[in-house]
Amino acid sequence: MEQSILYCQKCGAANDLLAQQCFACKYDLHELLIDADEEILLQHRYRLLFQVGLGGFGAVYKAQDIQQQHKIVAIKKIMLRNLTMQETIEATDGFNREVSILSRLSHARLPRIYNHFTDQHNWYLVMDFIDGETLEAYLQRPEQPDATRLLTLTETLDIGIQLCSVLDYLHTHNPPIVFRDLKPGNIIRTPTGKLYLIDFGIARYFKPGQARDTLQFGSPGYAAPEQYGKAQTTTRADIYSLGAILHQLLTGIDPAENPFHFGPLRLYATTNLAALDQMLQKMVSIEVDQRPASIQVVQAELERLYAQHNPSSHQVRPPGTLSIAKPLATNTTTSSSTNGQQQMQRPAPARLLTRRHTIQRMLALGILIGGVGGVGGLVANQFHAPTHIPVKRFNILHTRKQQDQGGVNAVLYAPQGDYYASSNARGSVNIWNGQISDPVASMQVSPTSIMALSWSYDGKYLACVTKKEVYMMEVLRDTSKGDAIVKLLDPALVYSGQTQQSDTDTTTYTIAWAPKNYILAIVDTLQGTTHLLQFQPPTNQFIEIGHYTNTLINPKVKANNENHYLAWSPDGRQIVSITARNQIAFWNAQNTRIIHSWSPEVASTITMVAWQPGDVYQILVIMNNTFCFIDTNGNTKYSYTFSDSVTDLAYNSGFDGVFIALNNGDIYCWNPQLADPYLIKNGNDTLAALNSITLAPSTRSPVLTAALSDGNIITYTLG
């Protein structure tokens, strides 16, 4: 089929075939065309043949792998050049999510990933080439492109069974994978009727003259109600989306034009389809608990119905082997299948609203939509976080992915705030510009993962810890030529307590520099001991000035963040720690004497402890998912229990509040003197684990940086 749209190879926008200049980026389109006589090789192995479509923030090409007997592959090209910061982040997240998920999966109806690589301005993903069209394109009627045509009952059931098969594979994966954006545009149909699920990054498409709609919760009409609010998205969200698709195939009604409204089926020429109608209404139920318990339940019912309405078949046909019905000339009747089964629907209403207008109307109404035709009513607060946790957003400034592809374990701003450090699973430490997150220095410290970081009070020294040793590096800054040039000196081994350790034992250290001098506190969690080391810059030596027994540290505590077993008071005179008796102990950092100790009022295992900045009389105590502000005498002033365990904290003396990271990826901000905690980042926005957060010091607006297990480092500003 001749291509009627010309995609800009610079920004990815779709233009009219006769256009001379890209409407989006103003580049000369004909200067960017691929010369048919010019051979373009990527990575010296992939020969681009021609462009087949637009995917995400770029184009998709059919290509040959000349190193694999000219195997045909698809190459998705993500073009970052000229994207806004927000668009860059969205493109980055989608690319990383697709690589992360698909590289771990193996299913006949999922594209395989063979390679991924980058150049200066583009990211590339090499995967299976699937020869076909989207289900969305297949459903378009030639005589009325904006309308959806009907499919026969047999073909609809076959489509449902095929999609159930691949969804069951995803849902039973460990951990389960929720596709979250199941819709006809993300399903490829081959000429033989086989279906493939594509785009795990939630692709966005450009259209001539139309701005791109960016909605993080999925596609309106197909997205389950819980995807619009704080409620956890489960595998039942995909069941809802599948129900919306099946309803569309049988009625011709695009769910995006009237979201959450699914009328009953009216299959006049068929009988005993009440079970199908009942199941579809359950699948698109507003209440999650009213939907089928699993996709396996849905598949079993679809297979039963298929066998019932195809009596010539003694068993359910393998997916994709059915004969394909011809496109309909009208929207009223269709005749298909070997047994002469007929199906008739009332004509679908004409499309009255564009998808964008539907979205705008939904947002303007605050998603106040009622259900009809067996779908229960919907109340507004089902889409929002509880009223006592007002939702606020972070505006994303920038995101960077470490080039060594190691998952980032920790991030920490230097005291001056002009730089921050990160450590990763490959044993590297990187220094980043605090304003624009550009990398400025890097050092391979250890062959094993670096778990935590700690800056000296003046930012001249950076300590880092593996599960075996503690290292320290000097950080040099040269400001003689304007912008500071940062250099990391070779790391020095500071401490290792592994001489008596067996191969199966591992030690996790807490490290913490004193706030006003060069004293480094090190907690050996295997032995439950604490060491105070005095660093002497002239000789670059550490001298142990204190060694405390395991009565001061609880070695059995499995904290969610290993760098919170111990904390210094703001004046550097005291240290607070978790004792072996699950108590909070305060001891004098000068003479090693315990000042006093007590047990929290809440009877639970203490997992983290910190000292509130700027307040020598108040500490922060975490017991799994319970967060407490407690004074040094043991009196609880404020307490709050979150939905999941606390994994990290971020705070400084210039901001009246604490940022709290949870195990599920949520981030909250809490100033207990003003209000309850409020959500600022939803953990559902990525499959990567949130490992660490850090707050930039002395900024007008709070600037928070987060480290993720997929290698991303994301910086936010609270707006």
XYZ file of C-alpha atoms in Angstrom:
719
model
C 0.000 0.000 0.000
C 1.380 3.398 -0.969
C 2.290 5.584 1.963
C 0.139 8.733 2.277
C 1.953 10.255 5.241
C 5.521 11.518 5.362
C 7.150 11.133 8.764
C 9.793 13.630 9.765
C 12.946 11.678 10.539
C 14.124 14.457 12.830
C 11.195 14.813 15.242
C 8.869 11.991 14.175
C 5.872 14.185 13.311
C 3.461 12.922 10.651
C 3.090 15.300 7.716
C 1.156 15.372 4.462
C 2.991 13.538 1.699
C 3.356 16.752 -0.349
C 4.557 18.885 2.555
C 7.922 20.582 2.034
C 8.531 21.496 5.672
C 7.717 19.652 8.901
C 4.857 21.390 10.678
C 6.371 20.533 14.082
C 10.115 21.232 13.831
C 10.202 23.260 10.539
C 12.914 21.095 8.982
C 13.052 20.480 5.235
C 11.396 17.092 4.897
C 12.979 16.237 1.570
C 16.481 16.728 2.939
C 15.696 14.038 5.465
C 14.318 11.407 3.090
C 16.212 8.149 2.849
C 17.719 7.785 -0.590
C 16.618 4.475 -2.024
C 20.047 4.053 -3.602
C 21.884 4.875 -0.385
C 22.642 2.029 1.974
C 22.197 2.982 5.621
C 23.788 0.620 8.126
C 23.270 0.950 11.850
C 25.900 -0.612 14.103
C 27.513 -1.902 10.855
C 24.863 -4.645 10.664
C 21.299 -3.309 10.310
C 20.291 -2.168 6.804
C 17.240 0.092 6.842
C 14.774 -0.843 4.100
C 11.864 1.536 4.567
C 9.750 3.193 7.224
C 6.623 1.264 8.209
C 5.096 3.537 10.801
C 5.438 5.790 13.778
C 6.060 4.459 17.262
C 6.516 6.522 20.389
C 8.724 9.560 19.784
C 10.143 8.309 16.525
C 9.741 5.954 13.599
C 9.639 2.200 13.037
C 11.638 0.719 10.161
C 11.746 -2.597 8.396
C 15.395 -3.633 8.268
C 17.786 -6.489 7.506
C 20.353 -7.906 9.906
C 23.248 -8.608 7.556
C 25.098 -10.525 10.281
C 22.205 -12.994 10.634
C 21.624 -14.145 7.037
C 19.753 -10.911 6.245
C 17.060 -11.692 8.783
C 14.160 -9.223 8.624
C 13.755 -7.218 11.828
C 11.920 -4.143 13.023
C 13.908 -1.207 14.386
C 12.189 1.329 16.568
C 14.051 4.627 16.501
C 13.448 7.002 19.412
C 14.528 10.504 18.384
C 15.412 12.649 21.412
C 16.647 15.643 19.471
C 14.428 18.726 19.746
C 12.176 17.093 22.343
C 11.184 19.098 25.373
C 12.472 17.968 28.759
C 9.100 16.426 29.590
C 8.943 14.645 26.236
C 12.495 13.376 26.727
C 11.524 11.895 30.073
C 8.416 10.263 28.647
C 10.383 8.824 25.721
C 13.110 7.611 28.079
C 10.659 5.963 30.452
C 8.807 4.243 27.627
C 11.997 2.983 25.978
C 13.466 1.678 29.230
C 10.201 0.044 30.240
C 9.896 -1.769 26.926
C 13.495 -2.993 27.048
C 13.208 -4.030 30.686
C 10.004 -6.035 30.259
C 10.303 -7.583 26.805
C 13.901 -8.692 27.330
C 12.663 -10.962 30.133
C 9.696 -12.443 28.275
C 9.326 -15.300 25.803
C 5.904 -15.869 24.257
C 4.787 -16.659 20.719
C 2.546 -13.578 20.609
C 5.062 -11.086 21.962
C 7.854 -9.547 19.872
C 11.334 -10.597 20.909
C 14.044 -8.027 21.538
C 17.372 -8.790 19.868
C 19.386 -5.672 20.571
C 19.234 -2.082 21.739
C 21.791 0.694 21.306
C 22.190 4.453 21.151
C 23.933 7.188 19.254
C 24.257 10.889 20.011
C 20.612 11.801 19.419
C 18.696 8.523 19.068
C 17.867 5.295 20.853
C 17.231 2.098 18.897
C 15.345 -1.069 19.711
C 15.743 -4.134 17.447
C 12.903 -6.633 17.621
C 10.799 -9.086 15.634
C 9.201 -7.690 12.499
C 5.477 -8.497 12.527
C 3.874 -8.259 9.106
C 0.353 -6.995 9.654
C -1.772 -4.058 10.736
C -3.114 -2.859 14.044
C -6.496 -4.123 15.131
C -7.534 -0.474 15.172
C -6.792 -0.177 11.441
C -8.482 -3.509 10.753
C -11.682 -2.260 12.386
C -11.886 0.886 10.274
C -14.563 0.802 7.561
C -13.270 1.876 4.128
C -16.377 3.913 3.367
C -16.383 5.616 6.791
C -12.844 5.732 8.284
C -13.985 7.354 11.534
C -16.443 4.545 12.327
C -15.777 1.082 13.751
C -17.075 -1.942 11.866
C -18.549 -5.014 13.477
C -16.976 -8.447 13.602
C -18.724 -11.784 13.664
C -19.276 -13.496 16.969
C -16.902 -16.290 15.972
C -14.084 -13.910 15.080
C -14.665 -11.860 18.220
C -14.432 -14.938 20.428
C -11.248 -16.005 18.644
C -9.700 -12.572 19.213
C -10.664 -12.723 22.878
C -9.143 -16.178 23.321
C -5.872 -15.127 21.704
C -5.579 -12.029 23.881
C -6.421 -14.049 26.997
C -3.549 -16.392 26.207
C -0.900 -13.673 26.114
C -2.421 -11.786 29.069
C -2.396 -14.979 31.119
C 1.319 -15.314 30.379
C 1.924 -11.755 31.589
C -0.315 -12.033 34.640
C 1.255 -15.299 35.819
C 4.770 -13.980 35.352
C 6.799 -13.559 38.529
C 6.225 -10.778 39.365
C 2.918 -10.300 37.480
C 2.991 -7.819 34.625
C 0.025 -5.490 34.083
C -0.033 -4.291 30.497
C -2.078 -1.197 31.464
C -2.719 -0.015 27.899
C -4.615 -2.801 26.147
C -6.390 -1.268 23.145
C -6.795 -2.024 19.403
C -3.907 0.300 18.545
C -1.498 -1.855 20.578
C -2.539 -5.137 18.939
C -1.049 -6.268 15.612
C -3.136 -8.590 13.421
C -1.413 -10.628 10.710
C -3.125 -11.539 7.396
C -3.807 -15.016 8.834
C -5.558 -13.614 11.892
C -2.817 -14.084 14.473
C -2.625 -11.381 17.129
C 0.480 -9.901 18.736
C 0.623 -7.592 21.735
C 3.001 -4.684 21.179
C 4.242 -1.504 22.819
C 5.027 -1.977 26.469
C 6.080 1.659 26.634
C 2.602 3.133 25.883
C 3.327 4.669 22.490
C 2.195 8.195 21.559
C 1.451 9.116 17.925
C 1.861 12.431 16.152
C -0.865 13.598 13.716
C -0.714 16.533 11.315
C -1.817 19.744 12.963
C -2.849 18.050 16.165
C -1.011 18.194 19.500
C -0.219 14.894 21.136
C -2.479 13.877 24.022
C -0.316 12.680 26.907
C -2.190 10.881 29.660
C -0.170 8.814 32.079
C -3.089 6.652 33.172
C -3.657 4.885 29.859
C -6.100 5.282 26.979
C -9.540 6.792 27.701
C -12.350 4.332 27.134
C -10.094 1.303 27.520
C -8.362 2.232 30.798
C -9.980 0.891 33.965
C -11.397 3.450 36.421
C -8.688 2.789 39.011
C -6.050 3.923 36.515
C -7.291 7.507 36.920
C -6.550 7.726 40.631
C -4.423 6.445 43.482
C -5.919 2.949 43.604
C -3.415 0.202 42.868
C -3.608 -1.071 39.294
C -3.839 -4.871 39.233
C -4.217 -7.517 36.549
C -7.962 -6.882 36.673
C -7.330 -3.563 34.948
C -6.343 -5.564 31.851
C -9.546 -7.594 32.210
C -11.494 -4.337 32.082
C -9.647 -3.249 28.934
C -10.267 -6.601 27.241
C -13.964 -6.323 28.085
C -14.059 -2.872 26.494
C -12.435 -4.229 23.314
C -14.797 -7.217 23.030
C -17.794 -4.945 23.578
C -16.514 -2.690 20.784
C -16.043 -5.618 18.391
C -19.637 -6.760 18.912
C -21.337 -3.358 18.942
C -19.188 -1.125 16.756
C -19.149 1.492 19.521
C -15.780 3.043 20.328
C -15.564 3.133 24.157
C -13.411 6.261 23.995
C -16.432 8.278 22.873
C -18.497 7.438 25.957
C -16.147 6.072 28.635
C -17.507 3.756 31.333
C -20.824 3.296 29.457
C -21.278 -0.218 28.087
C -24.810 -1.027 27.007
C -26.122 -4.596 26.865
C -25.489 -6.676 23.753
C -28.387 -7.024 21.321
C -27.574 -10.065 19.221
C -31.024 -10.646 17.792
C -30.151 -13.565 15.524
C -28.437 -15.569 18.244
C -29.764 -17.210 21.343
C -28.420 -18.128 24.753
C -25.882 -15.284 24.763
C -26.945 -13.982 28.127
C -23.810 -15.581 29.598
C -21.573 -13.601 27.229
C -23.357 -10.344 28.000
C -23.186 -11.042 31.720
C -19.459 -11.771 31.578
C -18.718 -8.627 29.556
C -20.629 -6.492 32.051
C -18.589 -8.030 34.869
C -15.352 -7.416 32.980
C -16.131 -3.693 32.603
C -17.461 -3.306 36.127
C -16.468 -0.097 37.899
C -15.799 -2.118 41.054
C -12.579 -4.094 40.747
C -13.833 -6.909 42.984
C -16.839 -7.508 40.718
C -14.680 -8.370 37.716
C -13.588 -11.961 36.996
C -10.899 -13.083 39.408
C -8.377 -13.841 36.665
C -7.935 -13.795 32.921
C -8.037 -17.607 33.021
C -11.687 -17.423 34.083
C -12.429 -15.201 31.085
C -10.556 -17.475 28.682
C -12.401 -20.580 29.888
C -15.777 -18.905 29.306
C -14.794 -17.646 25.844
C -13.599 -21.112 24.844
C -16.863 -22.626 26.091
C -18.886 -20.129 24.054
C -16.716 -20.710 21.001
C -17.302 -24.461 21.167
C -21.023 -23.910 21.748
C -21.443 -21.733 18.657
C -19.180 -23.823 16.439
C -20.653 -27.324 16.813
C -18.693 -28.624 13.826
C -15.549 -28.198 15.879
C -15.074 -30.800 18.607
C -12.497 -28.640 20.309
C -11.523 -25.027 20.390
C -9.517 -24.134 17.311
C -5.964 -22.947 17.826
C -5.810 -19.161 17.911
C -5.247 -17.566 14.546
C -6.446 -20.451 12.345
C -9.950 -19.126 11.677
C -11.034 -17.896 8.281
C -11.222 -14.127 8.213
C -14.509 -12.365 7.520
C -14.545 -9.837 4.684
C -15.005 -6.150 5.492
C -18.640 -5.186 5.887
C -20.357 -2.927 3.412
C -22.853 -1.747 6.007
C -23.154 -1.627 9.739
C -26.380 -3.605 10.118
C -25.855 -7.235 9.226
C -23.116 -9.729 8.658
C -23.040 -13.337 7.642
C -20.053 -15.491 8.419
C -18.657 -18.769 9.755
C -19.067 -22.288 8.432
C -22.301 -23.031 10.237
C -24.138 -20.052 8.763
C -24.500 -18.285 12.088
C -25.883 -14.784 11.733
C -25.445 -11.766 13.937
C -27.239 -8.456 13.820
C -26.697 -5.304 15.831
C -28.389 -1.979 15.912
C -26.307 0.528 13.952
C -23.644 2.220 16.040
C -24.324 5.918 16.616
C -22.350 8.382 14.546
C -19.160 9.644 16.142
C -19.994 12.949 17.789
C -16.886 13.741 19.785
C -13.228 13.434 18.983
C -11.055 11.520 21.401
C -9.413 14.741 22.539
C -12.786 16.356 23.254
C -13.757 13.282 25.238
C -10.617 13.574 27.352
C -11.161 17.269 27.926
C -14.753 16.648 28.933
C -13.712 13.905 31.343
C -11.137 16.143 32.996
C -13.525 19.081 33.174
C -16.123 16.915 34.902
C -13.566 15.542 37.324
C -14.343 12.064 35.937
C -17.915 12.224 37.326
C -19.407 9.555 35.102
C -22.353 7.247 35.828
C -22.760 3.717 34.506
C -25.614 2.313 32.425
C -26.617 -1.030 30.952
C -25.653 -3.121 33.955
C -22.503 -1.156 34.822
C -22.725 0.323 38.299
C -22.570 4.013 39.060
C -19.285 5.769 39.677
C -18.654 8.293 42.404
C -15.999 10.959 42.111
C -13.859 9.995 45.077
C -13.129 6.589 43.573
C -10.709 8.348 41.236
C -8.783 10.336 43.809
C -6.553 9.698 46.778
C -8.268 9.886 50.173
C -9.270 13.405 51.088
C -6.787 13.546 53.938
C -3.920 13.027 51.459
C -4.260 15.794 48.860
C -2.451 14.858 45.665
C 0.248 17.225 44.438
C 2.558 16.775 41.480
C 6.217 17.115 40.754
C 7.228 18.905 37.597
C 10.030 16.824 36.095
C 13.140 18.842 35.271
C 15.351 16.214 33.730
C 16.272 12.557 33.712
C 19.519 10.785 32.962
C 20.345 7.112 32.548
C 23.794 5.886 33.449
C 25.631 4.613 30.419
C 26.984 1.514 32.161
C 23.382 0.284 32.559
C 23.824 -0.523 36.224
C 20.807 -0.137 38.471
C 21.264 2.928 40.686
C 21.340 2.062 44.391
C 21.879 5.470 45.985
C 21.931 9.193 45.237
C 23.089 11.968 47.576
C 23.547 15.712 47.128
C 26.814 17.308 48.195
C 26.418 19.796 51.090
C 26.795 22.748 48.723
C 24.063 21.396 46.436
C 25.991 22.017 43.219
C 26.590 18.309 42.640
C 25.147 14.985 43.616
C 26.698 11.541 43.658
C 25.209 8.241 42.563
C 26.312 4.653 43.029
C 25.236 1.618 41.082
C 25.090 -2.146 41.015
C 28.262 -2.373 38.919
C 30.468 -0.755 41.548
C 30.729 2.703 39.969
C 30.366 6.130 41.562
C 29.317 9.056 39.378
C 29.175 12.788 40.064
C 26.442 14.824 38.349
C 25.858 18.530 37.902
C 23.132 19.463 40.360
C 21.493 21.943 37.982
C 21.193 19.983 34.743
C 22.197 16.443 35.807
C 25.042 16.208 33.312
C 27.765 13.720 34.342
C 31.000 15.423 35.404
C 33.096 12.619 36.918
C 33.079 8.852 37.287
C 35.102 6.247 39.146
C 35.048 2.442 39.169
C 35.404 1.776 42.881
C 34.646 -1.912 43.287
C 33.667 -4.950 41.225
C 30.612 -5.357 43.457
C 27.537 -3.255 44.041
C 27.867 0.001 45.988
C 24.967 0.264 48.408
C 25.244 3.655 50.121
C 27.032 7.022 50.062
C 27.986 9.714 52.581
C 29.529 13.167 51.994
C 31.851 14.866 54.451
C 30.487 18.103 55.910
C 32.465 20.251 53.435
C 31.908 18.096 50.354
C 35.609 17.322 49.925
C 35.345 13.599 50.651
C 32.855 10.955 49.620
C 32.522 7.636 51.426
C 30.848 4.649 49.811
C 30.112 1.135 50.979
C 29.702 -2.298 49.435
C 28.632 -5.428 51.271
C 32.316 -6.111 51.915
C 34.205 -2.847 52.387
C 34.028 0.876 53.013
C 35.898 3.197 50.624
C 36.615 6.916 50.559
C 37.483 9.223 47.663
C 38.722 12.782 47.597
C 36.666 15.098 45.396
C 38.730 17.863 43.774
C 37.117 20.979 42.299
C 38.915 23.408 39.999
C 37.025 26.704 39.568
C 39.842 28.652 37.927
C 38.226 28.380 34.479
C 34.689 29.299 35.392
C 32.526 26.227 35.819
C 33.982 23.850 38.366
C 35.858 20.828 37.051
C 35.353 17.844 39.331
C 37.820 15.006 39.662
C 37.619 11.874 41.790
C 40.901 10.569 43.173
C 41.522 6.854 43.440
C 39.457 5.299 46.238
C 41.126 4.221 49.463
C 39.958 1.219 51.462
C 38.839 2.518 54.847
C 37.400 -0.503 56.598
C 36.793 -4.204 56.028
C 35.563 -6.560 58.701
C 35.586 -9.692 56.580
C 38.601 -11.553 57.935
C 36.460 -13.972 59.939
C 33.473 -13.914 57.617
C 32.272 -17.048 55.876
C 31.413 -17.120 52.206
C 27.704 -17.147 52.982
C 27.791 -14.166 55.363
C 27.450 -10.640 54.095
C 27.836 -7.447 56.025
C 25.817 -4.344 55.355
C 27.337 -1.132 56.602
C 25.825 2.133 57.654
C 28.200 5.031 57.043
C 27.697 8.589 58.273
C 30.090 11.535 58.367
C 29.825 13.830 61.368
C 28.122 17.161 60.530
C 31.043 19.394 61.602
C 34.308 17.422 61.406
C 36.092 14.541 59.704
C 34.759 11.723 61.879
C 33.217 8.823 60.001
C 30.834 6.467 61.811
C 30.689 2.923 60.434
C 28.184 0.292 61.536
C 29.094 -3.367 60.972
C 25.662 -5.017 60.933
C 27.014 -8.564 60.913
C 28.827 -8.017 64.203
C 26.516 -5.272 65.449
C 29.455 -2.980 66.206
C 30.075 0.705 65.585
C 33.421 2.287 64.771
C 34.302 5.985 64.869
C 37.211 6.809 62.575
C 39.005 10.168 62.632
C 40.264 11.152 59.190
C 43.491 13.180 59.065
C 43.777 14.976 55.683
C 47.523 15.740 55.842
C 48.405 12.058 55.989
C 45.199 10.689 54.425
C 44.919 8.239 57.302
C 42.023 7.078 59.457
C 42.532 6.566 63.184
C 39.945 4.642 65.167
C 38.823 6.745 68.133
C 35.907 4.607 69.251
C 34.814 0.986 68.990
C 31.491 0.028 70.489
C 29.981 -3.367 71.173
C 26.862 -4.869 69.705
C 24.726 -3.694 72.607
C 24.416 -0.409 70.744
C 23.296 -1.702 67.352
C 20.668 -4.314 66.578
C 22.309 -6.731 64.104
C 19.007 -8.578 63.534
C 17.189 -5.568 62.126
C 16.681 -5.891 58.384
C 16.202 -2.246 57.570
C 14.649 -1.222 54.283
C 17.524 1.193 53.763
C 20.831 0.053 55.261
C 22.111 3.599 55.712
C 19.633 4.427 58.468
C 20.819 2.307 61.416
C 22.525 5.323 62.978
C 22.425 9.135 62.782
C 24.356 12.139 64.089
C 22.720 14.978 65.966
C 22.837 18.322 64.085
C 25.530 19.635 66.449
C 27.656 16.484 66.114
C 27.751 15.805 69.858
C 25.480 12.766 69.995
C 24.685 9.670 67.991
C 21.343 7.878 67.963
C 21.126 4.199 67.048
C 18.927 1.111 67.183
C 19.983 -1.254 69.973
C 19.908 -5.028 70.103
C 16.888 -4.784 72.419
C 14.880 -2.833 69.835
C 15.413 0.409 71.706
C 16.566 3.874 70.733
C 19.925 4.737 72.336
C 21.583 8.155 72.618
C 25.279 8.217 73.339
C 27.971 10.799 73.658
C 30.207 10.840 70.597
C 33.152 12.156 72.629
C 33.345 9.764 75.588
C 31.330 6.781 74.229
C 28.911 6.820 77.175
C 25.233 6.078 76.680
C 23.205 9.098 77.736
C 19.881 7.267 77.868
C 17.735 4.803 75.935
C 14.039 4.012 75.638
C 11.498 1.974 73.705
C 9.012 3.684 71.376
C 5.383 3.901 72.410
C 4.462 1.900 69.310
C 5.335 -1.756 69.928
C 6.979 -2.693 66.621
C 10.425 -3.469 65.223
C 12.447 -0.316 64.581
C 13.818 -0.348 61.040
C 15.213 3.172 60.512
C 16.297 6.145 62.584
C 17.266 9.696 61.611
C 17.779 13.037 63.326
C 15.562 15.923 62.307
C 17.798 18.610 60.783
C 18.199 21.766 62.794
C 16.550 20.279 65.897
C 18.734 18.556 68.498
C 15.656 17.514 70.477
C 13.677 15.584 67.853
C 14.387 12.408 65.892
C 12.616 10.467 63.171
C 11.841 6.814 63.897
C 10.441 4.352 61.358
C 8.895 1.004 62.240
C 8.244 -0.643 58.855
C 5.365 1.488 57.529
C 4.840 3.657 60.636
C 6.622 7.019 60.683
C 7.049 8.892 63.981
C 8.369 12.270 65.087
C 9.671 11.593 68.612
C 11.511 13.886 71.001
C 14.758 12.746 72.587
C 12.899 11.761 75.778
C 10.767 9.224 73.937
C 7.533 11.210 73.622
C 5.797 10.676 70.285
C 4.660 14.010 68.854
C 3.360 12.868 65.464
C 2.748 9.450 63.950
C 1.447 8.238 60.605
C 1.021 4.756 59.122
C 1.540 4.444 55.362
C 0.228 1.802 52.977
C 3.678 0.236 52.525
C 7.031 0.125 54.284
C 9.298 3.183 54.277
C 12.517 2.677 52.293
C 14.238 6.075 52.381
C 14.031 9.652 53.665
C 15.178 12.991 52.288
C 15.327 16.270 54.217
C 17.458 19.316 54.983
C 17.415 22.296 57.306
C 16.168 24.638 54.578
C 12.844 22.845 54.079
C 10.133 22.381 56.698
C 9.157 18.858 55.803
C 10.378 15.351 55.094
C 10.174 13.432 51.823
C 9.327 9.778 52.353
C 9.863 6.966 49.832
C 7.804 3.781 50.123
C 8.538 0.275 48.964
C 5.790 0.490 46.317
C 7.486 3.495 44.681
C 5.235 6.201 46.128
C 6.840 9.397 47.426
C 5.123 11.548 50.056
C 5.936 14.891 51.624
C 5.048 15.487 55.254
C 5.173 18.571 57.419
C 3.255 17.357 60.485
C 2.681 20.865 61.791
C 0.629 21.735 58.700
C -1.182 18.640 57.439
C -1.104 14.901 56.906
C 1.348 13.513 54.322
C 0.476 14.232 50.707
C 1.335 12.144 47.680
C 3.689 13.728 45.168
C 4.722 10.716 43.059
C 2.710 7.612 42.278
C 4.710 4.394 42.216
C 2.564 3.039 39.387
C 4.322 5.261 36.845
C 7.194 2.796 36.416
C 7.974 -0.872 36.960
C 11.430 -0.044 38.281
C 12.103 -0.127 42.024
C 12.662 3.174 43.817
C 15.969 2.685 45.641
C 16.958 6.095 47.011
C 15.923 9.750 47.230
C 17.894 12.894 48.108
C 16.920 16.540 48.596
C 19.012 19.408 47.259
C 20.052 21.872 49.995
C 19.284 25.597 49.975
C 16.952 25.879 46.987
C 13.946 28.162 46.660
C 11.690 25.268 45.708
C 12.345 21.705 46.896
C 14.374 19.759 44.335
C 14.307 16.005 44.809
C 16.370 13.387 42.982
C 15.391 9.713 42.878
C 17.422 6.611 41.956
C 15.701 3.694 40.212
C 16.667 0.080 39.698
C 16.514 0.400 35.886
C 19.430 2.857 35.832
C 17.387 6.034 35.698
C 18.102 9.061 37.874
C 15.160 11.470 37.864
C 15.152 14.982 39.296
C 11.896 16.666 40.295
C 10.929 20.103 41.508
C 7.832 20.632 43.622
C 5.439 22.970 41.857
